[in-house]
Coordinates of C-alpha atoms in Angstrom, one line a residue:
Chain A
M1 CA 0.3 0.3 0.4
G2 CA 1.6 3.8 -1.4
F3 CA -0.2 6.7 -0.9
L4 CA -0.6 8.9 -3.8
L5 CA -1.3 12.0 -5.2
I6 CA -2.3 14.2 -7.8
E7 CA -1.3 17.6 -8.9
Y8 CA -3.8 19.7 -11.0
P9 CA -4.6 23.7 -10.6
T10 CA -8.1 22.9 -9.1
V11 CA -8.9 20.8 -7.7
R12 CA -10.8 17.3 -9.3
Q13 CA -12.0 14.1 -9.5
V14 CA -9.0 11.2 -10.4
F15 CA -9.8 7.4 -11.7
I16 CA -7.8 4.9 -10.9
D17 CA -7.7 1.9 -13.4
D18 CA -11.0 2.9 -14.6
V19 CA -13.0 3.6 -12.3
Q20 CA -13.6 7.1 -9.8
C21 CA -11.4 7.0 -6.6
G22 CA -10.4 10.2 -4.4
S23 CA -9.4 13.8 -6.2
T24 CA -6.7 15.7 -7.5
N25 CA -4.8 17.9 -4.1
T26 CA -5.6 15.8 -1.7
P27 CA -2.9 12.4 -0.8
F28 CA -4.9 9.2 -0.7
Q29 CA -3.1 5.5 0.3
V30 CA -3.9 3.0 -3.0
P31 CA -2.3 -1.1 -3.0
N32 CA 0.5 -2.1 -4.8
G33 CA 1.2 -1.8 -8.8
Y34 CA 0.5 -1.0 -11.9
H35 CA -2.5 1.9 -11.8
R36 CA -4.0 3.8 -14.5
I37 CA -4.4 7.2 -13.9
D38 CA -7.0 10.1 -15.7
L39 CA -8.8 13.0 -14.8
G40 CA -12.0 11.2 -16.1
T41 CA -14.2 11.9 -19.5
N42 CA -13.6 15.3 -20.1
Q43 CA -10.6 15.4 -22.3
N44 CA -9.2 18.9 -21.5
Y45 CA -6.1 18.2 -19.9
A46 CA -2.4 16.2 -20.7
P47 CA -1.2 14.1 -20.9
S48 CA -4.6 12.1 -21.4
F49 CA -2.9 9.7 -18.9
R50 CA -0.3 8.1 -16.5
R51 CA 0.5 4.8 -16.3
V52 CA 1.7 5.2 -12.0
E53 CA 3.5 2.6 -9.6
V54 CA 3.2 2.6 -7.0
R55 CA 5.4 0.8 -4.2
G56 CA 4.7 1.3 -0.3
E57 CA 5.6 5.3 -0.4
P58 CA 4.4 7.5 2.9
Y59 CA 2.0 10.1 3.4
Q60 CA 4.6 12.2 3.7
A61 CA 6.9 11.6 1.0
P62 CA 3.5 10.1 -1.6
K63 CA 4.6 9.7 -5.4
T64 CA 3.3 12.2 -6.9
T65 CA 2.6 12.4 -10.7
S66 CA 0.8 16.0 -12.0
F67 CA -0.7 16.8 -15.3
R68 CA -1.7 20.3 -17.1
P69 CA -4.8 21.9 -18.2
L70 CA -5.0 22.2 -22.1
Chain B
M1 CA -40.6 -69.9 -10.4
T2 CA -40.0 -67.5 -7.7
A3 CA -36.0 -66.7 -8.9
M4 CA -37.2 -65.9 -12.3
R5 CA -40.1 -63.5 -10.9
F6 CA -37.4 -62.0 -8.2
C7 CA -35.2 -61.0 -11.6
F8 CA -38.1 -59.3 -13.1
L9 CA -38.6 -57.2 -10.1
S10 CA -35.1 -56.7 -9.8
A11 CA -34.8 -56.3 -13.4
R12 CA -38.0 -52.9 -13.8
T13 CA -37.3 -52.2 -10.2
I14 CA -33.3 -50.9 -12.3
V15 CA -35.4 -49.7 -14.9
L16 CA -37.6 -47.5 -12.8
I17 CA -34.6 -46.2 -10.8
A18 CA -32.9 -45.6 -13.2
A19 CA -36.0 -43.7 -15.4
A20 CA -36.8 -41.6 -13.0
S21 CA -33.4 -40.9 -11.6
A22 CA -32.6 -39.5 -14.9
C23 CA -36.3 -36.9 -14.2
A24 CA -34.2 -35.7 -10.9
Q25 CA -32.5 -33.5 -12.3
Y26 CA -31.4 -30.0 -10.3
P27 CA -30.4 -27.1 -13.2
L28 CA -27.0 -26.5 -13.1
T29 CA -27.4 -23.4 -12.3
A30 CA -30.0 -20.9 -12.5
P31 CA -28.6 -17.1 -13.5
T32 CA -29.5 -17.3 -17.2
P33 CA -26.4 -15.3 -19.6
L34 CA -27.0 -10.4 -18.8
A35 CA -28.7 -9.9 -21.6
A36 CA -27.1 -6.4 -21.9
P37 CA -23.7 -6.2 -23.0
A38 CA -20.9 -5.8 -20.0
G39 CA -19.9 -2.0 -20.8
A40 CA -24.0 -1.4 -20.4
S41 CA -24.5 -3.5 -17.7
A42 CA -21.0 -2.9 -15.3
H43 CA -23.7 -1.0 -13.1
D44 CA -26.4 -3.3 -12.0
G45 CA -27.2 -6.8 -10.3
Y46 CA -25.9 -6.9 -7.0
R47 CA -23.0 -5.1 -6.2
F48 CA -22.6 -3.4 -3.4
E49 CA -22.8 0.2 -5.3
N50 CA -26.4 -1.3 -5.3
F51 CA -26.8 -0.3 -1.9
P52 CA -26.5 2.8 -0.6
A53 CA -26.3 4.5 2.9
T54 CA -29.8 5.4 3.4
G55 CA -32.4 5.7 6.5
R56 CA -31.1 5.2 10.0
N57 CA -27.0 4.2 8.1
S58 CA -25.2 6.4 7.9
D59 CA -21.1 6.0 5.1
S60 CA -19.9 7.7 8.5
I61 CA -19.8 4.8 10.6
F62 CA -19.1 1.7 8.4
V63 CA -19.5 -1.7 10.2
I64 CA -18.6 -4.4 8.4
L65 CA -19.3 -8.2 10.0
T66 CA -18.1 -11.5 9.1
F67 CA -19.7 -14.2 10.0
S68 CA -17.1 -17.7 10.7
G69 CA -17.8 -21.3 10.1
G70 CA -19.2 -24.6 12.9
G71 CA -22.8 -25.5 11.9
T72 CA -25.6 -24.3 13.8
R73 CA -23.3 -23.6 16.3
A74 CA -21.4 -20.7 14.3
A75 CA -25.7 -19.5 13.7
A76 CA -26.4 -19.4 17.3
F77 CA -23.2 -17.4 18.5
A78 CA -24.2 -15.0 15.3
Y79 CA -27.5 -14.8 15.9
G80 CA -26.0 -14.0 19.8
V81 CA -24.1 -10.9 18.4
L82 CA -27.0 -9.4 16.5
Q83 CA -29.3 -9.5 18.7
E84 CA -26.8 -7.4 21.2
L85 CA -25.7 -5.5 18.4
A86 CA -29.8 -4.7 18.0
R87 CA -29.2 -3.8 21.7
T88 CA -27.1 -1.5 21.7
Q89 CA -27.8 2.3 21.1
I90 CA -25.1 4.7 19.0
D91 CA -25.3 7.9 20.7
T92 CA -23.4 10.5 18.6
G93 CA -26.0 13.8 19.5
S94 CA -27.2 13.9 16.4
R95 CA -29.8 11.2 16.4
A96 CA -31.0 7.4 18.2
R97 CA -30.0 4.2 16.3
S98 CA -28.6 1.3 16.8
V99 CA -25.2 -0.2 16.3
L100 CA -27.2 -3.5 13.9
D101 CA -29.1 -0.3 12.4
E102 CA -25.1 0.7 11.4
V103 CA -24.2 -2.6 9.9
D104 CA -23.3 -2.2 5.9
V105 CA -21.4 -5.2 5.0
I106 CA -22.5 -9.1 5.9
S107 CA -20.0 -11.1 5.0
T108 CA -20.5 -15.7 5.4
I109 CA -19.3 -18.3 5.7
S110 CA -21.1 -21.5 5.9
G111 CA -23.5 -22.1 9.5
G112 CA -22.9 -18.4 9.7
S113 CA -24.6 -18.6 6.0
F114 CA -27.8 -19.1 7.1
I115 CA -28.7 -16.6 10.2
G116 CA -26.8 -13.8 7.8
A117 CA -28.9 -14.9 4.8
F118 CA -31.4 -15.2 6.9
Y119 CA -31.5 -11.5 9.2
T120 CA -30.7 -8.9 4.8
L121 CA -33.7 -10.5 3.3
Y122 CA -36.0 -10.9 6.2
G123 CA -34.6 -8.1 8.1
V124 CA -34.8 -7.4 12.5
D125 CA -38.2 -8.2 12.9
S126 CA -38.3 -11.3 11.2
L127 CA -34.5 -12.5 14.3
P128 CA -36.4 -14.1 16.5
A129 CA -38.6 -16.4 14.0
F130 CA -35.1 -17.5 12.8
E131 CA -33.7 -18.8 16.8
Q132 CA -37.6 -21.5 15.8
R133 CA -36.6 -22.0 11.7
F134 CA -32.9 -23.2 12.4
L135 CA -31.2 -23.2 15.3
T136 CA -33.3 -25.5 17.2
W137 CA -34.8 -27.0 14.2
N138 CA -33.4 -30.6 13.8
A139 CA -31.7 -29.6 10.7
E140 CA -28.8 -32.6 10.1
G141 CA -31.9 -34.8 10.7
R142 CA -33.9 -33.9 8.9
L143 CA -31.3 -34.1 6.0
K144 CA -30.5 -37.5 7.0
R145 CA -34.4 -38.3 6.5
E146 CA -34.7 -37.5 3.3
L147 CA -31.6 -39.1 1.8
L148 CA -33.2 -41.7 3.1
S149 CA -36.6 -41.7 1.8
Q150 CA -37.9 -41.1 -2.1
N151 CA -35.1 -38.9 -2.7
L152 CA -32.3 -41.9 -2.9
I153 CA -33.8 -42.2 -6.7
R154 CA -33.4 -39.5 -7.5
L155 CA -30.0 -39.2 -5.6
A156 CA -28.8 -41.7 -7.8
S157 CA -28.4 -39.1 -11.1
P158 CA -25.2 -37.9 -11.5
N159 CA -27.7 -34.5 -12.4
F160 CA -29.0 -34.7 -8.4
S161 CA -27.0 -34.4 -5.3
R162 CA -27.1 -34.5 -1.0
S163 CA -26.3 -30.7 -1.1
D164 CA -29.2 -30.1 -4.1
L165 CA -31.1 -32.5 -1.7
A166 CA -30.0 -29.1 1.0
V167 CA -30.9 -26.6 -1.1
E168 CA -34.6 -27.7 -1.0
T169 CA -34.4 -27.8 2.4
W170 CA -33.7 -25.2 3.0
D171 CA -35.2 -23.2 0.7
K172 CA -39.0 -24.6 2.3
R173 CA -37.7 -23.6 6.1
L174 CA -35.6 -20.6 5.4
F175 CA -35.4 -18.7 2.1
H176 CA -38.6 -19.6 -0.2
G177 CA -37.8 -19.6 -3.6
A178 CA -36.0 -16.1 -2.6
T179 CA -32.8 -14.8 -5.1
F180 CA -30.4 -12.6 -4.8
K181 CA -33.0 -10.6 -6.8
D182 CA -35.4 -10.5 -3.8
I183 CA -31.8 -8.8 -2.1
L184 CA -31.2 -5.8 -4.0
S185 CA -34.2 -4.7 -4.8
R186 CA -34.7 -3.6 -1.1
R187 CA -31.5 -1.0 -1.9
Q188 CA -30.8 -0.9 1.4
R189 CA -27.5 -2.6 3.6
P190 CA -26.5 -4.6 4.9
Y191 CA -24.6 -6.1 1.6
L192 CA -24.5 -9.8 2.3
I193 CA -21.5 -11.6 1.1
V194 CA -22.0 -14.9 1.0
N195 CA -18.4 -17.5 0.0
A196 CA -17.7 -20.3 -0.7
T197 CA -14.1 -22.7 -2.3
D198 CA -13.4 -22.4 -5.7
M199 CA -12.5 -26.5 -6.0
A200 CA -10.2 -25.8 -8.1
L201 CA -8.4 -22.9 -7.3
G202 CA -8.8 -23.7 -3.9
A203 CA -9.3 -20.0 -3.9
P204 CA -12.2 -18.1 -1.7
F205 CA -15.3 -17.3 -4.3
S206 CA -17.2 -14.6 -2.9
F207 CA -21.5 -15.5 -4.1
T208 CA -21.4 -10.8 -5.6
Q209 CA -21.7 -10.1 -9.8
E210 CA -18.0 -9.2 -9.5
Q211 CA -17.6 -12.5 -9.3
F212 CA -20.1 -13.3 -11.6
D213 CA -19.2 -10.9 -14.2
P214 CA -16.4 -12.9 -16.4
M215 CA -18.6 -16.4 -16.4
C216 CA -22.1 -14.4 -18.0
D217 CA -23.4 -15.2 -15.5
D218 CA -26.7 -12.7 -13.3
L219 CA -26.3 -13.4 -10.1
A220 CA -30.1 -11.7 -9.0
E221 CA -31.6 -14.8 -10.9
F222 CA -29.5 -17.2 -8.5
P223 CA -31.2 -18.9 -5.3
I224 CA -30.5 -17.7 -1.9
A225 CA -30.4 -21.3 -1.3
R226 CA -28.1 -22.8 -3.4
S227 CA -25.2 -19.9 -2.6
V228 CA -25.9 -21.1 0.7
A229 CA -25.6 -24.9 0.5
A230 CA -22.5 -23.8 -1.4
S231 CA -21.1 -22.1 1.3
S232 CA -21.6 -24.9 3.3
A233 CA -21.0 -28.0 1.8
F234 CA -18.4 -29.7 4.3
P235 CA -15.9 -32.3 2.2
G236 CA -16.6 -35.4 2.7
L237 CA -20.5 -34.8 4.4
L238 CA -22.6 -32.7 0.8
T239 CA -21.5 -32.5 -2.4
P240 CA -20.3 -29.5 -3.8
I241 CA -22.4 -27.2 -5.3
T242 CA -21.9 -26.7 -9.4
V243 CA -22.2 -23.2 -11.3
E244 CA -22.5 -23.4 -15.0
N245 CA -19.7 -20.9 -16.8
H246 CA -21.6 -18.6 -20.3
A247 CA -18.4 -17.3 -20.5
G248 CA -18.0 -15.7 -24.5
R249 CA -21.5 -15.1 -24.1
C250 CA -21.6 -11.0 -22.9
A251 CA -19.0 -8.7 -24.3
F252 CA -17.5 -9.2 -21.1
R253 CA -14.5 -6.0 -20.7
A254 CA -11.6 -6.5 -19.0
P255 CA -12.3 -4.5 -15.6
G256 CA -9.9 -1.9 -15.0
W257 CA -8.3 -3.1 -11.7
A258 CA -7.9 -6.8 -13.0
T259 CA -6.0 -5.2 -15.7
S260 CA -3.4 -3.4 -14.0
D261 CA -2.8 -5.8 -11.0
S262 CA -2.4 -8.9 -13.5
T263 CA 0.6 -6.9 -14.7
D264 CA 3.9 -7.9 -12.7
A265 CA 3.8 -11.0 -9.3
H266 CA 6.3 -8.8 -8.2
I267 CA 5.4 -5.1 -6.4
N268 CA 1.9 -7.0 -5.6
A269 CA 1.9 -10.6 -4.9
D270 CA -1.9 -11.3 -4.0
A271 CA -3.8 -8.8 -6.2
F272 CA -2.3 -10.2 -8.8
R273 CA -3.2 -14.0 -8.6
A274 CA -6.9 -12.7 -7.8
A275 CA -6.5 -11.2 -11.6
R276 CA -5.2 -14.2 -12.6
D277 CA -7.7 -16.3 -11.5
Y278 CA -10.5 -14.8 -11.7
F279 CA -9.6 -14.5 -15.4
T280 CA -10.0 -18.0 -15.4
Y281 CA -13.4 -17.5 -15.7
A282 CA -13.4 -15.3 -18.1
D283 CA -12.3 -18.4 -20.4
S284 CA -15.5 -21.8 -20.3
S285 CA -14.2 -23.3 -22.6
E286 CA -11.3 -24.5 -19.8
R287 CA -13.9 -24.6 -17.3
P288 CA -17.1 -25.1 -17.9
Y289 CA -18.4 -26.3 -14.7
I290 CA -17.8 -24.5 -11.6
H291 CA -17.3 -26.4 -8.6
L292 CA -18.1 -25.0 -5.1
M293 CA -17.5 -26.4 -1.2
D294 CA -17.5 -25.7 1.3
G295 CA -15.9 -21.8 2.5
G296 CA -14.2 -22.7 5.1
P297 CA -11.2 -23.9 3.5
S298 CA -10.0 -20.8 1.9
D299 CA -11.9 -18.5 4.8
N300 CA -13.0 -19.8 7.3
L301 CA -13.7 -16.8 9.3
G302 CA -15.0 -14.5 5.2
I303 CA -12.7 -11.7 6.5
R304 CA -11.2 -12.5 3.1
P305 CA -13.7 -9.8 0.7
I306 CA -12.9 -8.0 3.1
L307 CA -9.2 -7.7 2.9
R308 CA -9.9 -7.4 -0.1
G309 CA -11.9 -4.1 -0.3
L310 CA -8.7 -2.5 2.2
S311 CA -6.2 -3.5 -0.6
S312 CA -8.2 -2.4 -4.1
V313 CA -9.5 0.7 -5.0
A314 CA -11.3 -0.3 -8.5
R315 CA -13.2 -2.9 -7.6
D316 CA -16.7 -3.2 -5.9
F317 CA -16.4 -3.7 -3.1
S318 CA -13.4 -1.0 -2.0
L319 CA -12.8 0.2 1.1
L320 CA -10.5 2.1 -0.7
R321 CA -12.3 4.1 -2.8
L322 CA -14.7 4.4 -0.4
Q323 CA -12.0 6.6 2.1
A324 CA -11.2 8.2 -0.5
N325 CA -13.5 9.2 -1.4
G326 CA -14.5 11.3 1.9
R327 CA -17.2 9.2 2.5
L328 CA -16.1 6.8 6.0
R329 CA -15.8 8.5 9.4
R330 CA -14.4 4.8 11.6
I331 CA -14.1 1.1 10.0
I332 CA -15.4 -1.7 12.8
V333 CA -14.8 -4.5 11.4
I334 CA -16.6 -7.8 14.7
V335 CA -15.5 -10.8 13.0
V336 CA -18.2 -13.1 15.2
N337 CA -15.3 -16.4 15.3
A338 CA -17.5 -19.8 17.0
R339 CA -14.5 -22.2 16.5
T340 CA -13.6 -24.9 19.1
S341 CA -11.3 -27.5 19.9
D342 CA -11.5 -30.8 19.6
I343 CA -7.3 -30.5 19.7
S344 CA -7.7 -33.3 23.2
T345 CA -9.7 -36.0 21.4
I346 CA -7.4 -36.5 19.1
N347 CA -4.4 -37.3 21.6
K348 CA -5.8 -39.3 23.9
H349 CA -5.1 -41.9 21.9
R350 CA -2.2 -43.4 21.4
N351 CA -2.4 -44.5 18.2
P352 CA -2.6 -42.3 15.4
P353 CA -6.0 -41.3 13.8
G354 CA -7.8 -43.8 11.0
I355 CA -8.0 -42.7 7.7
I356 CA -11.4 -41.0 8.7
G357 CA -9.6 -39.5 11.3
V358 CA -7.2 -38.2 9.4
L359 CA -9.2 -37.2 6.2
R360 CA -11.2 -35.1 8.5
A361 CA -8.1 -33.0 10.0
A362 CA -7.6 -32.4 6.3
A363 CA -10.0 -31.4 5.3
S364 CA -10.8 -29.1 9.0
V365 CA -6.6 -28.5 10.2
P366 CA -6.5 -26.0 7.3
F367 CA -8.8 -23.9 8.7
D368 CA -7.9 -23.0 11.8
S369 CA -3.9 -22.2 10.2
Y370 CA -5.9 -20.0 7.7
S371 CA -8.4 -18.3 9.4
Y372 CA -5.5 -17.4 12.0
E373 CA -3.1 -15.5 9.0
S374 CA -6.6 -14.0 7.9
L375 CA -7.0 -12.7 11.6
T376 CA -3.2 -11.3 11.8
R377 CA -3.6 -9.5 7.9
L378 CA -6.8 -7.8 9.5
E379 CA -5.6 -6.5 12.5
M380 CA -1.5 -5.3 10.9
I381 CA -3.6 -3.5 8.4
S382 CA -5.6 -2.2 12.0
A383 CA -2.8 -1.6 13.3
Q384 CA -0.2 0.0 10.3
R385 CA -3.7 2.5 10.3
R386 CA -3.7 3.4 13.0
A387 CA 0.1 4.2 12.9
D388 CA -0.3 5.9 9.3
R389 CA -2.7 8.6 11.2
L390 CA -0.4 8.8 13.9
G391 CA 2.5 10.1 12.0
A392 CA 0.1 12.3 9.2
E393 CA -1.0 13.8 12.6
C394 CA 1.6 15.0 13.7
Y395 CA 3.5 16.1 10.2
N396 CA 0.5 18.2 10.1
K397 CA 0.8 19.7 13.4
L398 CA 4.8 20.9 11.7
L399 CA 3.5 21.6 8.6
A400 CA 1.3 23.8 10.5
R401 CA 3.8 25.8 12.6
L402 CA 6.4 25.9 9.9
H403 CA 4.3 27.2 7.3
P404 CA 1.3 28.7 9.6
D405 CA -0.9 30.3 5.9
A406 CA 0.0 26.7 4.5
P407 CA -3.8 23.8 4.4
P408 CA -1.8 21.3 5.6
P409 CA -3.1 18.1 3.3
S410 CA -5.9 16.5 4.6
I411 CA -5.9 13.0 6.1
E412 CA -9.6 11.7 5.7
A413 CA -8.1 9.1 3.4
L414 CA -7.2 7.4 6.7
V415 CA -10.2 6.3 8.3
P416 CA -9.4 4.1 11.6
I417 CA -10.0 0.3 11.6
D418 CA -11.1 -1.3 14.7
I419 CA -11.2 -4.9 15.1
V420 CA -13.8 -6.7 17.5
H421 CA -12.8 -10.7 17.8
I422 CA -15.9 -12.3 19.2
T423 CA -14.9 -15.8 20.7
F424 CA -15.4 -18.4 22.6
E425 CA -11.6 -17.8 23.1
D426 CA -12.8 -15.5 26.1
V427 CA -15.6 -17.0 28.2
K428 CA -13.8 -16.2 31.7
D429 CA -14.9 -19.0 33.2
S430 CA -13.5 -22.1 32.8
A431 CA -15.8 -24.7 32.7
A432 CA -17.4 -22.3 30.9
R433 CA -15.0 -22.0 27.7
A434 CA -14.2 -26.0 27.7
F435 CA -18.4 -26.6 27.2
F436 CA -18.4 -24.3 24.0
L437 CA -15.4 -25.2 22.6
R438 CA -16.2 -28.5 23.4
V439 CA -19.7 -27.6 21.3
P440 CA -20.0 -29.8 18.2
T441 CA -20.2 -29.0 14.8
T442 CA -23.5 -30.4 13.3
L443 CA -26.6 -29.2 12.2
S444 CA -28.5 -29.9 15.2
L445 CA -28.0 -28.9 18.3
P446 CA -29.7 -29.8 21.5
A447 CA -32.0 -26.5 22.8
A448 CA -30.2 -25.2 26.3
T449 CA -26.8 -25.7 24.5
V450 CA -28.2 -22.7 21.0
T451 CA -29.5 -21.0 24.1
R452 CA -26.0 -20.6 26.0
V453 CA -24.7 -20.1 23.1
R454 CA -26.5 -17.4 21.4
D455 CA -26.7 -16.0 25.5
V456 CA -22.9 -15.8 26.0
A457 CA -22.5 -14.2 22.4
G458 CA -24.1 -10.8 23.3
E459 CA -22.3 -11.4 27.3
L460 CA -19.1 -11.7 25.1
L461 CA -19.7 -8.4 22.9
R462 CA -20.6 -6.7 26.2
E463 CA -17.1 -7.6 28.4
N464 CA -15.4 -6.7 24.9
E465 CA -12.5 -4.5 25.7
P466 CA -11.8 -3.0 22.3
F467 CA -16.4 -2.9 21.6
Q468 CA -16.7 -1.3 24.6
Q469 CA -13.5 1.8 23.6
V470 CA -15.3 1.7 20.2
L471 CA -18.2 2.4 21.6
K472 CA -16.8 5.8 23.4
A473 CA -14.2 6.2 20.0
L474 CA -18.0 6.8 18.2
R475 CA -18.7 9.8 20.8
Y476 CA -16.0 11.9 18.5
V477 CA -16.9 11.1 15.3
N478 CA -17.3 14.2 14.1
E479 CA -14.1 15.3 16.2
P480 CA -11.0 14.2 15.5
E481 CA -9.1 12.3 18.6
P482 CA -6.7 14.3 21.3
I483 CA -3.3 12.4 20.0
R484 CA 0.2 14.2 21.6
C485 CA 2.7 14.4 19.2
L486 CA 7.2 13.9 19.7
G487 CA 7.9 17.2 20.7
Q488 CA 4.9 19.0 20.9

């Protein structure tokens, strides 16, 4: 289990492995392993998705990835 | 002449039995292939997401019950816990309700499946009826009588087994033909997870739509009695229950979690195995029939679905997702463990057990080891969560001191997990404890024993320190618990 932080200029929903889970800019726990991350079907962000590997990152140093608005 | 007549009668009898048994065919499985393609039906059916928190149930206090196996003893023990939970009020200052009102999920095994399914189907008002209809009923005797009556002919059919007879018996007495659709139509919690064991994989098989998806089967049409019979099909005593696999007859699309988790065995071995097992159900040419037996060999406490929920974000029942979405404030898992101990009977004889004793031990001894390991994992997750939460709170306090103008990150997702373990081992009086630890695993117990088991469950819950601490902590459900950090 590790912590994941998705950075984006505003707060919006996060989708992990095709399911809505958590929101941007707030760390939350996900199971270790590879995950496909995106911000939903409204494709006004880039990249369209990211693939991250989580390996037990603690709350104080979460696995961090970011998206930018288009 | 007499010999010839005997031969004629025997031949006629054999023909009659063969004809009758050929007619005695229980459908291999009741589910029908999903009419809609998987994409359209991915949210339909018997899924946790279709059981919203309504009425007196809130998401913020998330209560999970797990009912172990152990025949009528387990059912009576769980029954006593349900009664006590109904009597225990939660007072958070907002609205009065019982702990039972807050139960969100019930995960059951074998004997625990009878009471779990009955309560979920009929509600709290039906509980007294369960005592008369099942606990004090000689279910085992009834099953034996059914076996020895005219059913012998039906049992000669390869498509009608002892467990099929059990399904009919449980239906007549308890479930009256109800299916999972009847639970689903209530649209209210608890969400029932009946668990069996997949004989080929040796893995837990949960009666949920997510489990049935790759087989293109609709669990809503599946009889409750049949799931309970599968969950309690103790190896050797009852035959496995068979589910027909219709994979390939719908547009099943592999869920994201299974695709992601199946990529690397070395990062998360549990998730990899679960994904690998899941994909085997999508191949009806390799696995046209799924044979299910008692849930005990793969998880005799019913904890595995909860462990899955605590270690996945994208599965249907995911506690991680609920907490990431800020819907939970506290998770309480009440493990109702009707385990007994008959180790002394094995060790009292100089000679080792015979073949029956060895087979019995082989079928039941692993139950305990696996259950112990499951419980330990659950407790470790709870302890780790507490450590994570305390660490995060102290980190945030430090951040607030260093950067008073910047709001610290939220720790809402770090929901406390409380484990309440109810077991006969905690009976204080040694003579009484010895009594309970020797109550046999059977579907027929004397009424006095049922009463004692039922009553001690309530006592154990009332005297359980973690449970009392939970009730106390619920007063803080809307405000943080006070903590002290190093150097502060």
